[in-house]
Short mmCIF file of C-alpha atoms in Angstrom, two decimals:
data_model
loop_
_atom_site.label_atom_id
_atom_site.label_comp_id
_atom_site.label_asym_id
_atom_site.label_seq_id
_atom_site.Cartn_x
_atom_site.Cartn_y
_atom_site.Cartn_z
CA PRO A 1 99.88 75.70 124.31
CA LEU A 2 96.63 77.68 123.49
CA ALA A 3 94.81 78.06 119.82
CA VAL A 4 92.69 79.99 117.87
CA GLU A 5 89.15 78.71 118.74
CA SER A 6 86.51 81.12 115.57
CA ARG A 7 83.69 78.31 115.97
CA SER A 8 81.20 79.50 119.31
CA LYS A 9 81.26 76.82 121.94
CA ALA A 10 77.42 75.54 120.30
CA GLU A 11 79.24 74.29 117.03
CA ARG A 12 82.27 72.48 118.64
CA GLY A 13 79.97 70.95 120.97
CA HIS A 14 77.45 69.99 118.26
CA ALA A 15 80.50 68.60 116.36
CA LEU A 16 81.88 66.43 119.39
CA ALA A 17 78.66 65.32 120.13
CA THR A 18 77.31 64.19 116.82
CA GLY A 19 80.63 63.65 115.56
CA ILE A 20 80.30 64.63 112.38
CA ALA A 21 83.41 65.02 110.59
CA PRO A 22 84.80 67.93 109.77
CA ARG A 23 84.86 70.01 105.80
CA THR A 24 87.91 71.07 104.47
CA ALA A 25 86.91 75.51 104.69
CA LEU A 26 86.53 77.73 101.15
CA ALA A 27 87.22 80.58 100.40
CA GLN A 28 83.36 82.92 100.89
CA ASP A 29 82.11 85.66 99.23
CA VAL A 30 82.60 88.80 102.02
CA ARG A 31 79.28 90.85 103.04
CA LEU A 32 79.79 94.57 102.52
CA PRO A 33 77.49 97.02 103.05
CA GLU A 34 77.04 99.20 100.36
CA ASP A 35 77.46 102.67 102.86
CA SER A 36 81.07 101.06 104.49
CA ASP A 37 84.03 102.58 103.97
CA ALA A 38 87.53 101.95 103.18
CA ALA A 39 88.63 100.73 105.95
CA ALA A 40 85.45 98.96 107.29
CA ALA A 41 85.46 97.39 104.10
CA ILE A 42 89.45 96.04 104.11
CA ALA A 43 88.62 94.72 107.54
CA ALA A 44 85.83 92.89 106.54
CA ILE A 45 87.98 91.06 104.25
CA VAL A 46 90.53 90.63 106.32
CA ARG A 47 88.51 88.80 109.04
CA ASN A 48 86.72 86.74 105.95
CA CYS A 49 90.28 84.99 104.78
CA LEU A 50 91.53 84.77 108.65
CA ARG A 51 88.69 82.10 109.25
CA GLN A 52 89.73 80.56 106.24
CA VAL A 53 92.93 80.25 107.46
CA GLU A 54 91.89 78.92 110.43
CA ALA A 55 88.72 76.67 110.06
CA ASN A 56 91.16 74.69 107.90
CA ALA A 57 93.82 73.86 110.69
CA ASP A 58 92.57 71.34 112.95
CA GLY A 59 91.81 69.37 109.65
CA LEU A 60 95.51 70.31 108.26
CA VAL A 61 97.30 68.54 111.78
CA ALA A 62 95.20 65.57 111.84
CA ASP A 63 94.47 64.89 108.56
CA ASP A 64 96.15 63.51 105.37
CA ASP A 65 94.17 64.82 102.91
CA PRO A 66 95.93 67.67 101.16
CA GLU A 67 92.73 69.81 100.33
CA TRP A 68 93.15 71.17 104.11
CA ILE A 69 96.50 72.20 102.98
CA HIS A 70 95.54 74.06 99.41
CA GLN A 71 92.66 75.63 101.70
CA MET A 72 94.54 77.30 103.73
CA ARG A 73 97.25 77.84 101.28
CA VAL A 74 94.53 79.88 98.97
CA GLY A 75 93.28 81.82 102.65
CA VAL A 76 96.94 82.90 102.77
CA ARG A 77 97.38 84.38 99.28
CA ARG A 78 93.92 85.40 99.41
CA LEU A 79 94.96 87.18 103.23
CA ARG A 80 98.01 88.52 101.36
CA SER A 81 96.31 89.87 98.55
CA CYS A 82 94.02 92.01 100.66
CA LEU A 83 97.04 93.29 102.61
CA ALA A 84 98.88 94.46 99.43
CA LEU A 85 95.09 97.34 98.54
CA VAL A 86 96.15 99.04 101.50
CA ARG A 87 100.07 98.96 101.58
CA ARG A 88 100.40 102.26 100.98
CA ASP A 89 97.55 103.74 103.17
CA VAL A 90 99.09 101.72 106.02
CA PRO A 91 101.85 102.82 108.14
CA PRO A 92 104.98 99.70 108.10
CA ALA A 93 105.24 98.91 111.80
CA VAL A 94 101.20 98.11 111.45
CA LEU A 95 102.58 95.37 108.81
CA GLY A 96 105.25 94.44 109.54
CA HIS A 97 105.44 91.00 111.60
CA LEU A 98 102.07 90.60 110.18
CA ASP A 99 103.61 90.04 106.40
CA ASP A 100 106.53 88.31 108.09
CA ASP A 101 104.56 85.94 109.50
CA LEU A 102 102.06 85.57 106.37
CA ARG A 103 105.59 84.88 104.35
CA TRP A 104 106.76 82.53 106.73
CA LEU A 105 103.39 80.44 106.82
CA ALA A 106 103.19 79.97 102.56
CA GLY A 107 106.55 79.01 102.50
CA ALA A 108 106.28 76.02 105.18
CA LEU A 109 102.76 75.01 102.82
CA GLY A 110 104.21 75.66 99.14
CA PRO A 111 106.58 72.26 99.35
CA ASP A 112 103.37 70.16 100.33
CA ARG A 113 101.03 71.44 97.95
CA ASP A 114 103.68 71.62 94.64
CA LEU A 115 104.62 67.81 95.44
CA ASP A 116 101.59 66.53 96.33
CA VAL A 117 100.22 68.29 92.39
CA PHE A 118 103.32 66.72 91.39
CA THR A 119 102.79 63.10 92.61
CA THR A 120 99.20 63.33 92.51
CA GLN A 121 98.26 65.22 89.04
CA THR A 122 101.24 65.50 87.08
CA LEU A 123 103.05 61.77 87.63
CA PRO A 124 99.76 60.12 86.43
CA ALA A 125 99.50 62.04 83.77
CA MET A 126 102.94 61.47 82.38
CA ARG A 127 101.90 57.73 82.98
CA ALA A 128 98.63 57.95 80.95
CA ALA A 129 100.47 59.92 78.13
CA SER A 130 103.40 57.44 77.96
CA ARG A 131 100.24 54.38 77.33
CA HIS A 132 99.56 55.80 73.63
CA ALA A 133 103.34 55.53 72.86
CA ALA A 134 102.34 51.39 73.23
CA ALA A 135 106.55 51.15 72.36
CA GLY A 136 108.15 53.05 74.96
CA ALA A 137 105.99 52.78 77.44
CA ALA A 138 108.15 50.18 79.98
CA SER A 139 111.27 52.99 79.25
CA PHE A 140 108.37 55.76 80.28
CA GLU A 141 107.75 54.12 83.62
CA HIS A 142 111.55 53.36 84.20
CA ALA A 143 112.29 56.72 84.34
CA LEU A 144 109.41 57.58 85.74
CA ALA A 145 109.42 55.38 89.00
CA PRO A 146 112.46 56.84 90.51
CA LEU A 147 111.00 60.22 90.58
CA GLU A 148 108.04 59.40 92.57
CA GLU A 149 109.91 57.14 94.96
CA HIS A 150 111.94 60.42 96.00
CA ALA A 151 109.17 62.94 95.53
CA ARG A 152 106.48 60.81 97.98
CA ALA A 153 110.32 61.13 100.63
CA ARG A 154 109.78 64.20 100.03
CA LEU A 155 106.37 65.26 100.73
CA THR A 156 106.43 63.43 103.78
CA ALA A 157 108.73 65.86 104.78
CA ALA A 158 107.19 68.74 103.91
CA ARG A 159 104.20 67.80 105.48
CA ARG A 160 105.29 67.56 108.68
CA ASP A 161 106.98 71.48 107.97
CA ALA A 162 103.82 72.28 107.89
CA ARG A 163 101.83 70.38 110.28
CA ASP A 164 104.86 71.59 112.48
CA ALA A 165 104.04 75.02 112.12
CA VAL A 166 99.97 75.17 112.18
CA ALA A 167 100.89 73.81 115.53
CA SER A 168 103.02 76.40 116.47
CA LYS A 169 103.31 79.38 118.40
CA ARG A 170 104.28 81.65 115.42
CA PHE A 171 100.42 80.25 113.57
CA SER A 172 98.09 81.18 116.52
CA ARG A 173 100.05 85.08 116.75
CA LEU A 174 99.17 85.48 113.26
CA LEU A 175 95.61 84.72 113.72
CA LEU A 176 95.81 87.47 116.94
CA ALA A 177 97.46 89.76 114.88
CA GLY A 178 94.99 89.69 111.79
CA GLY A 179 92.23 89.77 114.42
CA ALA A 180 94.16 92.54 115.95
CA PHE A 181 94.92 94.54 112.78
CA ALA A 182 91.02 94.00 111.55
CA ALA A 183 89.77 95.80 114.99
CA THR A 184 92.48 98.69 114.71
CA PRO A 185 90.56 102.26 114.03
CA ARG A 186 91.55 102.94 110.48
CA LEU A 187 93.77 100.42 110.29
CA GLY A 188 96.51 102.54 112.25
CA ALA A 189 96.71 105.26 110.13
CA PRO A 190 97.26 108.64 111.86
CA PRO A 191 94.38 110.93 112.00
CA GLY A 192 93.58 113.39 110.09
CA SER A 193 96.35 111.79 107.83
CA ALA A 194 95.84 111.89 103.63
CA GLU A 195 96.16 107.97 104.21
CA ALA A 196 93.64 107.75 106.80
CA ALA A 197 91.26 110.31 104.43
CA ALA A 198 91.51 107.16 101.55
CA LEU A 199 90.26 104.56 104.27
CA ALA A 200 87.82 106.57 104.61
CA ALA A 201 86.69 107.25 101.08
CA PRO A 202 83.61 105.26 99.86
CA ALA A 203 84.78 101.80 99.51
CA ALA A 204 83.33 101.20 96.12
CA ASP A 205 85.75 104.60 95.38
CA PHE A 206 88.25 102.61 96.49
CA ALA A 207 87.36 99.53 94.69
CA THR A 208 86.82 100.90 91.41
CA ARG A 209 90.80 102.68 91.88
CA VAL A 210 91.98 99.84 92.78
CA LEU A 211 90.54 97.48 90.61
CA THR A 212 91.09 99.71 87.50
CA ARG A 213 94.67 100.04 88.45
CA ARG A 214 95.05 96.41 88.36
CA HIS A 215 92.79 95.56 85.56
CA ARG A 216 95.90 97.64 83.19
CA LYS A 217 98.84 96.04 84.62
CA LEU A 218 97.16 92.74 83.88
CA ALA A 219 95.69 93.57 80.55
CA LYS A 220 99.86 94.67 79.59
CA GLY A 221 101.09 91.21 80.49
CA VAL A 222 98.57 89.67 79.10
CA ALA A 223 98.71 91.35 75.41
CA ARG A 224 102.95 89.24 75.70
CA LEU A 225 101.68 86.47 77.18
CA ALA A 226 103.04 83.91 73.33
CA ASP A 227 106.18 85.42 73.72
CA MET A 228 107.20 85.57 77.85
CA THR A 229 109.36 82.83 79.83
CA PRO A 230 108.39 80.42 82.58
CA GLY A 231 109.16 83.71 84.77
CA ASP A 232 107.34 86.25 83.53
CA ARG A 233 104.19 84.11 82.67
CA HIS A 234 104.37 83.70 86.71
CA ARG A 235 104.59 86.95 87.87
CA THR A 236 101.48 87.27 84.83
CA ARG A 237 100.02 84.64 87.26
CA ILE A 238 100.23 86.20 89.75
CA LEU A 239 98.57 89.62 88.65
CA ALA A 240 95.55 87.86 87.42
CA LYS A 241 95.20 86.43 91.36
CA ARG A 242 95.27 89.56 92.39
CA LEU A 243 92.94 91.39 90.38
CA ARG A 244 90.87 88.10 90.75
CA TYR A 245 90.63 88.00 94.48
CA ALA A 246 90.03 92.47 94.41
CA ALA A 247 87.14 90.98 91.86
CA GLU A 248 85.64 88.86 94.36
CA PHE A 249 86.58 90.80 97.68
CA PHE A 250 84.55 93.94 96.19
CA ALA A 251 82.00 91.54 94.22
CA PRO A 252 79.00 93.15 96.48
CA LEU A 253 79.57 96.32 95.75
CA PHE A 254 78.79 95.31 92.00
CA PRO A 255 76.01 93.43 91.64
CA GLY A 256 74.71 92.40 88.52
CA ARG A 257 75.19 90.05 85.31
CA ARG A 258 79.09 92.21 84.20
CA THR A 259 80.58 91.43 87.28
CA ARG A 260 80.24 87.39 87.45
CA ALA A 261 81.35 87.40 84.03
CA TYR A 262 84.33 89.56 84.59
CA ARG A 263 84.66 87.32 87.72
CA LYS A 264 84.05 84.10 85.18
CA ALA A 265 86.84 85.43 83.04
CA LEU A 266 89.80 86.17 85.46
CA ALA A 267 89.39 82.56 86.68
CA ASN A 268 89.14 80.72 83.88
CA LEU A 269 92.65 83.12 82.74
CA GLN A 270 94.25 82.20 86.13
CA ALA A 271 93.64 78.55 85.46
CA VAL A 272 95.22 79.16 82.05
CA LEU A 273 98.22 79.98 83.73
CA GLY A 274 98.37 78.09 86.72
CA GLU A 275 98.40 75.03 84.79
CA LEU A 276 101.61 76.59 82.85
CA ASN A 277 102.82 77.42 86.32
CA ASP A 278 102.12 73.71 87.69
CA ALA A 279 103.52 72.46 84.35
CA ALA A 280 106.93 74.28 85.21
CA VAL A 281 107.06 73.74 88.52
CA ALA A 282 107.00 70.45 87.88
CA ALA A 283 110.07 70.69 85.87
CA VAL A 284 111.80 72.44 88.55
CA LEU A 285 110.90 69.54 90.55
CA ALA A 286 112.04 66.78 88.51
CA ALA A 287 114.92 68.11 88.02
CA GLU A 288 115.59 68.62 92.06
CA LEU A 289 114.38 64.82 92.37
CA GLY A 290 116.89 63.31 90.21
CA ASP A 291 119.34 64.32 87.66
CA PRO A 292 119.05 67.36 85.74
CA ALA A 293 119.74 65.30 82.86
CA SER A 294 118.04 62.15 83.49
CA PRO A 295 115.27 60.84 81.23
CA GLY A 296 112.54 61.72 83.30
CA ALA A 297 113.90 65.08 84.44
CA ALA A 298 114.29 65.88 80.14
CA MET A 299 110.27 64.24 80.08
CA PHE A 300 109.18 66.79 82.12
CA ALA A 301 110.67 69.88 81.06
CA GLY A 302 109.34 68.95 77.56
CA ARG A 303 106.01 68.49 78.79
CA ALA A 304 106.23 72.14 80.37
CA ALA A 305 107.75 73.69 77.16
CA ALA A 306 104.74 71.87 75.15
CA GLN A 307 101.91 73.24 77.62
CA GLY A 308 103.83 76.72 77.28
CA GLU A 309 103.48 76.44 73.72
CA GLY A 310 99.63 74.85 73.53
CA ALA A 311 98.73 77.34 75.99
CA THR A 312 99.71 80.28 74.49
CA ALA A 313 98.58 80.08 71.24
#
Protein backbone atom coordinates (compact mmCIF):
# COMPACT_ATOMS: atom_id res chain seq x y z
CA PRO A 1 0.00 0.00 0.00
CA LEU A 2 1.09 3.52 -0.79
CA ALA A 3 0.51 6.66 1.26
CA VAL A 4 0.62 10.30 0.22
CA GLU A 5 3.60 12.18 1.68
CA SER A 6 3.72 15.96 1.55
CA ARG A 7 7.16 16.35 3.12
CA SER A 8 10.24 16.54 0.93
CA LYS A 9 12.88 13.82 1.04
CA ALA A 10 15.14 16.21 2.93
CA GLU A 11 12.50 16.89 5.59
CA ARG A 12 11.74 13.21 6.03
CA GLY A 13 15.41 12.27 6.14
CA HIS A 14 16.20 14.97 8.70
CA ALA A 15 13.37 13.74 10.93
CA LEU A 16 14.60 10.14 10.70
CA ALA A 17 18.23 11.07 11.31
CA THR A 18 17.61 13.34 14.30
CA GLY A 19 14.81 11.34 15.90
CA ILE A 20 12.72 14.45 16.37
CA ALA A 21 9.21 13.46 17.38
CA PRO A 22 6.53 14.60 14.94
CA ARG A 23 4.17 17.33 16.07
CA THR A 24 0.51 17.82 15.32
CA ALA A 25 -0.19 20.10 12.37
CA LEU A 26 -2.40 23.06 13.24
CA ALA A 27 -4.42 25.18 10.83
CA GLN A 28 -2.26 27.78 9.10
CA ASP A 29 -3.23 31.02 7.43
CA VAL A 30 -3.47 30.73 3.65
CA ARG A 31 -1.14 32.76 1.47
CA LEU A 32 -3.24 34.55 -1.15
CA PRO A 33 -1.74 36.99 -3.65
CA GLU A 34 -3.72 40.23 -3.79
CA ASP A 35 -4.33 39.87 -7.54
CA SER A 36 -5.54 36.24 -7.43
CA ASP A 37 -8.90 35.30 -8.88
CA ALA A 38 -11.48 33.25 -7.04
CA ALA A 39 -10.43 29.92 -8.57
CA ALA A 40 -6.77 30.42 -7.66
CA ALA A 41 -7.72 31.44 -4.12
CA ILE A 42 -9.93 28.39 -3.62
CA ALA A 43 -7.21 26.11 -5.01
CA ALA A 44 -4.71 27.56 -2.53
CA ILE A 45 -7.18 27.06 0.33
CA VAL A 46 -7.84 23.45 -0.69
CA ARG A 47 -4.11 22.68 -0.72
CA ASN A 48 -3.72 24.34 2.68
CA CYS A 49 -6.50 22.23 4.21
CA LEU A 50 -5.25 19.02 2.60
CA ARG A 51 -1.81 19.68 4.06
CA GLN A 52 -3.26 19.80 7.56
CA VAL A 53 -5.21 16.57 7.03
CA GLU A 54 -2.23 14.68 5.57
CA ALA A 55 0.33 16.00 8.05
CA ASN A 56 -1.58 14.48 10.97
CA ALA A 57 -2.01 11.04 9.39
CA ASP A 58 1.20 9.33 10.54
CA GLY A 59 0.81 10.51 14.13
CA LEU A 60 -2.84 9.48 14.24
CA VAL A 61 -2.00 5.94 13.16
CA ALA A 62 1.01 5.49 15.47
CA ASP A 63 0.34 7.63 18.54
CA ASP A 64 -2.37 7.64 21.22
CA ASP A 65 -2.37 11.42 21.68
CA PRO A 66 -5.95 12.49 20.82
CA GLU A 67 -4.68 15.80 19.46
CA TRP A 68 -3.79 14.08 16.17
CA ILE A 69 -7.42 13.18 15.58
CA HIS A 70 -8.62 16.58 16.73
CA GLN A 71 -6.36 18.45 14.31
CA MET A 72 -7.15 16.15 11.39
CA ARG A 73 -10.83 16.65 12.13
CA VAL A 74 -10.28 20.42 12.04
CA GLY A 75 -8.59 20.04 8.66
CA VAL A 76 -11.51 17.98 7.34
CA ARG A 77 -14.04 20.55 8.54
CA ARG A 78 -12.03 23.38 7.00
CA LEU A 79 -11.84 21.55 3.69
CA ARG A 80 -15.56 20.78 3.63
CA SER A 81 -16.28 24.43 4.42
CA CYS A 82 -14.00 25.51 1.58
CA LEU A 83 -15.73 23.24 -0.93
CA ALA A 84 -19.08 24.63 0.14
CA LEU A 85 -17.89 28.06 -1.03
CA VAL A 86 -17.87 26.93 -4.67
CA ARG A 87 -20.56 24.29 -4.67
CA ARG A 88 -22.83 26.38 -6.90
CA ASP A 89 -19.99 27.13 -9.34
CA VAL A 90 -18.52 23.64 -9.80
CA PRO A 91 -20.22 20.74 -11.63
CA PRO A 92 -21.58 18.16 -9.14
CA ALA A 93 -19.58 15.38 -10.80
CA VAL A 94 -16.33 17.20 -9.98
CA LEU A 95 -17.00 17.18 -6.24
CA GLY A 96 -18.97 13.95 -6.01
CA HIS A 97 -16.36 11.47 -4.82
CA LEU A 98 -14.44 14.10 -2.85
CA ASP A 99 -17.57 15.13 -0.95
CA ASP A 100 -18.45 11.51 -0.22
CA ASP A 101 -14.96 10.67 1.00
CA LEU A 102 -14.79 13.74 3.25
CA ARG A 103 -18.15 12.86 4.77
CA TRP A 104 -16.91 9.31 5.34
CA LEU A 105 -13.69 10.49 6.99
CA ALA A 106 -15.56 12.95 9.22
CA GLY A 107 -17.81 10.09 10.30
CA ALA A 108 -14.79 7.91 11.10
CA LEU A 109 -13.11 10.59 13.21
CA GLY A 110 -16.17 12.00 15.00
CA PRO A 111 -16.95 9.24 17.52
CA ASP A 112 -13.36 9.14 18.78
CA ARG A 113 -13.30 12.90 19.34
CA ASP A 114 -16.69 12.95 21.10
CA LEU A 115 -15.72 10.11 23.42
CA ASP A 116 -12.33 11.66 24.11
CA VAL A 117 -13.95 14.94 25.18
CA PHE A 118 -16.41 12.98 27.29
CA THR A 119 -13.74 10.97 29.15
CA THR A 120 -10.99 13.58 29.51
CA GLN A 121 -12.97 16.80 29.97
CA THR A 122 -16.64 16.30 30.74
CA LEU A 123 -16.34 13.49 33.30
CA PRO A 124 -13.54 15.21 35.25
CA ALA A 125 -15.60 18.40 35.31
CA MET A 126 -18.58 16.50 36.71
CA ARG A 127 -16.38 14.91 39.38
CA ALA A 128 -14.94 18.30 40.33
CA ALA A 129 -18.45 19.67 40.73
CA SER A 130 -19.42 16.72 42.93
CA ARG A 131 -16.65 17.54 45.40
CA HIS A 132 -18.45 20.73 46.28
CA ALA A 133 -21.47 18.69 47.30
CA ALA A 134 -19.84 16.71 50.09
CA ALA A 135 -22.99 14.90 51.09
CA GLY A 136 -23.55 13.52 47.62
CA ALA A 137 -19.97 12.88 46.47
CA ALA A 138 -20.17 9.09 46.94
CA SER A 139 -23.44 8.82 45.06
CA PHE A 140 -22.03 10.99 42.26
CA GLU A 141 -19.07 8.66 41.86
CA HIS A 142 -21.33 5.60 41.95
CA ALA A 143 -23.39 7.08 39.11
CA LEU A 144 -20.40 8.12 36.99
CA ALA A 145 -18.19 5.03 37.30
CA PRO A 146 -20.14 2.72 34.94
CA LEU A 147 -20.45 5.50 32.35
CA GLU A 148 -16.70 6.01 32.34
CA GLU A 149 -16.04 2.28 32.00
CA HIS A 150 -18.35 1.98 29.00
CA ALA A 151 -17.03 5.21 27.46
CA ARG A 152 -13.41 4.06 27.62
CA ALA A 153 -14.30 0.72 26.02
CA ARG A 154 -16.09 2.49 23.18
CA LEU A 155 -13.22 4.97 22.84
CA THR A 156 -10.79 2.11 22.25
CA ALA A 157 -12.98 0.78 19.45
CA ALA A 158 -13.55 4.25 17.97
CA ARG A 159 -9.82 4.96 17.89
CA ARG A 160 -9.20 1.67 16.10
CA ASP A 161 -11.83 2.57 13.52
CA ALA A 162 -10.27 6.01 12.99
CA ARG A 163 -6.83 4.50 12.49
CA ASP A 164 -8.15 1.93 10.04
CA ALA A 165 -9.80 4.70 8.04
CA VAL A 166 -6.64 6.81 7.83
CA ALA A 167 -4.54 3.78 6.85
CA SER A 168 -6.95 2.83 4.08
CA LYS A 169 -6.82 3.24 0.30
CA ARG A 170 -9.86 5.48 0.50
CA PHE A 171 -7.95 8.00 2.60
CA SER A 172 -5.16 8.10 0.01
CA ARG A 173 -7.75 8.51 -2.73
CA LEU A 174 -9.24 11.46 -0.86
CA LEU A 175 -5.90 13.26 -0.67
CA LEU A 176 -5.13 12.60 -4.34
CA ALA A 177 -8.61 13.68 -5.44
CA GLY A 178 -8.33 16.89 -3.44
CA GLY A 179 -4.98 17.67 -5.03
CA ALA A 180 -6.35 16.94 -8.49
CA PHE A 181 -9.33 19.23 -7.87
CA ALA A 182 -7.04 22.09 -6.81
CA ALA A 183 -4.92 21.58 -9.95
CA THR A 184 -7.88 21.58 -12.37
CA PRO A 185 -8.24 24.79 -14.42
CA ARG A 186 -11.20 26.86 -13.23
CA LEU A 187 -11.85 24.02 -10.73
CA GLY A 188 -13.65 22.12 -13.48
CA ALA A 189 -16.18 24.83 -14.42
CA PRO A 190 -16.96 24.62 -18.19
CA PRO A 191 -15.09 27.24 -20.26
CA GLY A 192 -17.29 30.20 -21.19
CA SER A 193 -19.94 29.35 -18.59
CA ALA A 194 -21.35 31.71 -15.99
CA GLU A 195 -19.72 29.55 -13.32
CA ALA A 196 -16.30 29.95 -14.95
CA ALA A 197 -16.86 33.71 -15.09
CA ALA A 198 -17.71 33.78 -11.38
CA LEU A 199 -14.51 31.88 -10.55
CA ALA A 200 -12.50 34.28 -12.73
CA ALA A 201 -13.66 37.26 -10.65
CA PRO A 202 -11.16 38.89 -8.29
CA ALA A 203 -10.81 36.86 -5.10
CA ALA A 204 -11.59 39.90 -2.95
CA ASP A 205 -14.93 40.42 -4.70
CA PHE A 206 -15.81 36.74 -4.39
CA ALA A 207 -14.84 36.77 -0.71
CA THR A 208 -16.92 39.86 0.01
CA ARG A 209 -20.04 38.23 -1.40
CA VAL A 210 -19.43 35.01 0.54
CA LEU A 211 -18.69 36.72 3.86
CA THR A 212 -21.67 39.07 3.55
CA ARG A 213 -24.06 36.21 2.84
CA ARG A 214 -22.76 34.04 5.69
CA HIS A 215 -22.68 36.94 8.16
CA ARG A 216 -26.36 37.69 7.52
CA LYS A 217 -27.34 34.07 8.09
CA LEU A 218 -25.43 33.89 11.35
CA ALA A 219 -26.80 37.22 12.60
CA LYS A 220 -30.35 35.95 12.17
CA GLY A 221 -29.52 32.83 14.15
CA VAL A 222 -27.73 34.58 17.01
CA ALA A 223 -30.66 36.95 17.45
CA ARG A 224 -32.83 33.97 18.48
CA LEU A 225 -30.17 32.14 20.50
CA ALA A 226 -31.91 32.42 23.88
CA ASP A 227 -35.07 30.74 22.54
CA MET A 228 -33.40 27.96 20.57
CA THR A 229 -33.61 24.24 21.10
CA PRO A 230 -30.29 22.34 21.34
CA GLY A 231 -30.72 21.29 17.71
CA ASP A 232 -31.19 24.89 16.59
CA ARG A 233 -28.15 25.97 18.58
CA HIS A 234 -26.14 23.22 16.90
CA ARG A 235 -27.15 24.52 13.47
CA THR A 236 -26.21 28.05 14.53
CA ARG A 237 -22.85 26.72 15.68
CA ILE A 238 -22.29 25.28 12.21
CA LEU A 239 -23.09 28.68 10.66
CA ALA A 240 -20.59 30.34 13.01
CA LYS A 241 -17.97 27.74 12.17
CA ARG A 242 -18.43 28.17 8.43
CA LEU A 243 -18.25 31.95 8.66
CA ARG A 244 -15.15 31.78 10.84
CA TYR A 245 -13.39 29.46 8.42
CA ALA A 246 -14.29 31.69 5.47
CA ALA A 247 -13.03 34.75 7.36
CA GLU A 248 -9.77 32.95 8.12
CA PHE A 249 -9.37 31.76 4.52
CA PHE A 250 -9.77 35.23 3.04
CA ALA A 251 -8.14 37.26 5.82
CA PRO A 252 -4.99 37.98 3.73
CA LEU A 253 -7.20 39.87 1.28
CA PHE A 254 -8.47 42.18 4.04
CA PRO A 255 -5.48 43.02 6.25
CA GLY A 256 -5.99 45.25 9.24
CA ARG A 257 -7.17 45.61 12.80
CA ARG A 258 -10.88 45.21 11.99
CA THR A 259 -10.26 41.85 10.33
CA ARG A 260 -8.36 40.58 13.37
CA ALA A 261 -11.09 41.81 15.72
CA TYR A 262 -13.79 40.17 13.60
CA ARG A 263 -11.97 36.84 13.60
CA LYS A 264 -11.51 37.03 17.37
CA ALA A 265 -15.21 37.75 17.91
CA LEU A 266 -16.16 34.78 15.74
CA ALA A 267 -13.73 32.54 17.64
CA ASN A 268 -15.28 33.60 20.96
CA LEU A 269 -18.81 32.96 19.69
CA GLN A 270 -17.82 29.55 18.33
CA ALA A 271 -16.22 28.67 21.68
CA VAL A 272 -19.47 29.40 23.55
CA LEU A 273 -21.55 27.47 21.04
CA GLY A 274 -19.00 24.65 21.16
CA GLU A 275 -19.36 24.33 24.93
CA LEU A 276 -23.12 24.09 24.54
CA ASN A 277 -22.70 21.43 21.85
CA ASP A 278 -20.25 19.43 23.98
CA ALA A 279 -22.76 19.44 26.85
CA ALA A 280 -25.57 18.29 24.56
CA VAL A 281 -23.37 15.56 23.04
CA ALA A 282 -22.34 14.42 26.53
CA ALA A 283 -25.99 14.06 27.53
CA VAL A 284 -26.68 11.92 24.45
CA LEU A 285 -23.59 9.81 25.05
CA ALA A 286 -24.48 9.28 28.71
CA ALA A 287 -27.90 8.02 27.69
CA GLU A 288 -26.34 5.68 25.10
CA LEU A 289 -23.66 4.36 27.45
CA GLY A 290 -26.11 3.26 30.09
CA ASP A 291 -29.80 3.30 30.94
CA PRO A 292 -31.28 6.62 29.75
CA ALA A 293 -33.18 6.76 33.05
CA SER A 294 -30.06 6.13 35.16
CA PRO A 295 -28.79 8.73 37.66
CA GLY A 296 -25.66 9.30 35.56
CA ALA A 297 -27.64 10.07 32.42
CA ALA A 298 -29.93 12.37 34.40
CA MET A 299 -26.89 14.25 35.74
CA PHE A 300 -25.59 14.94 32.25
CA ALA A 301 -29.02 15.96 30.96
CA GLY A 302 -29.33 18.42 33.83
CA ARG A 303 -25.83 19.76 33.20
CA ALA A 304 -26.59 20.33 29.51
CA ALA A 305 -29.80 22.21 30.36
CA ALA A 306 -28.05 24.37 32.96
CA GLN A 307 -25.20 25.23 30.60
CA GLY A 308 -27.66 26.14 27.89
CA GLU A 309 -29.53 28.55 30.15
CA GLY A 310 -26.34 30.08 31.51
CA ALA A 311 -24.64 30.60 28.14
CA THR A 312 -27.61 32.10 26.36
CA ALA A 313 -28.21 34.45 29.28
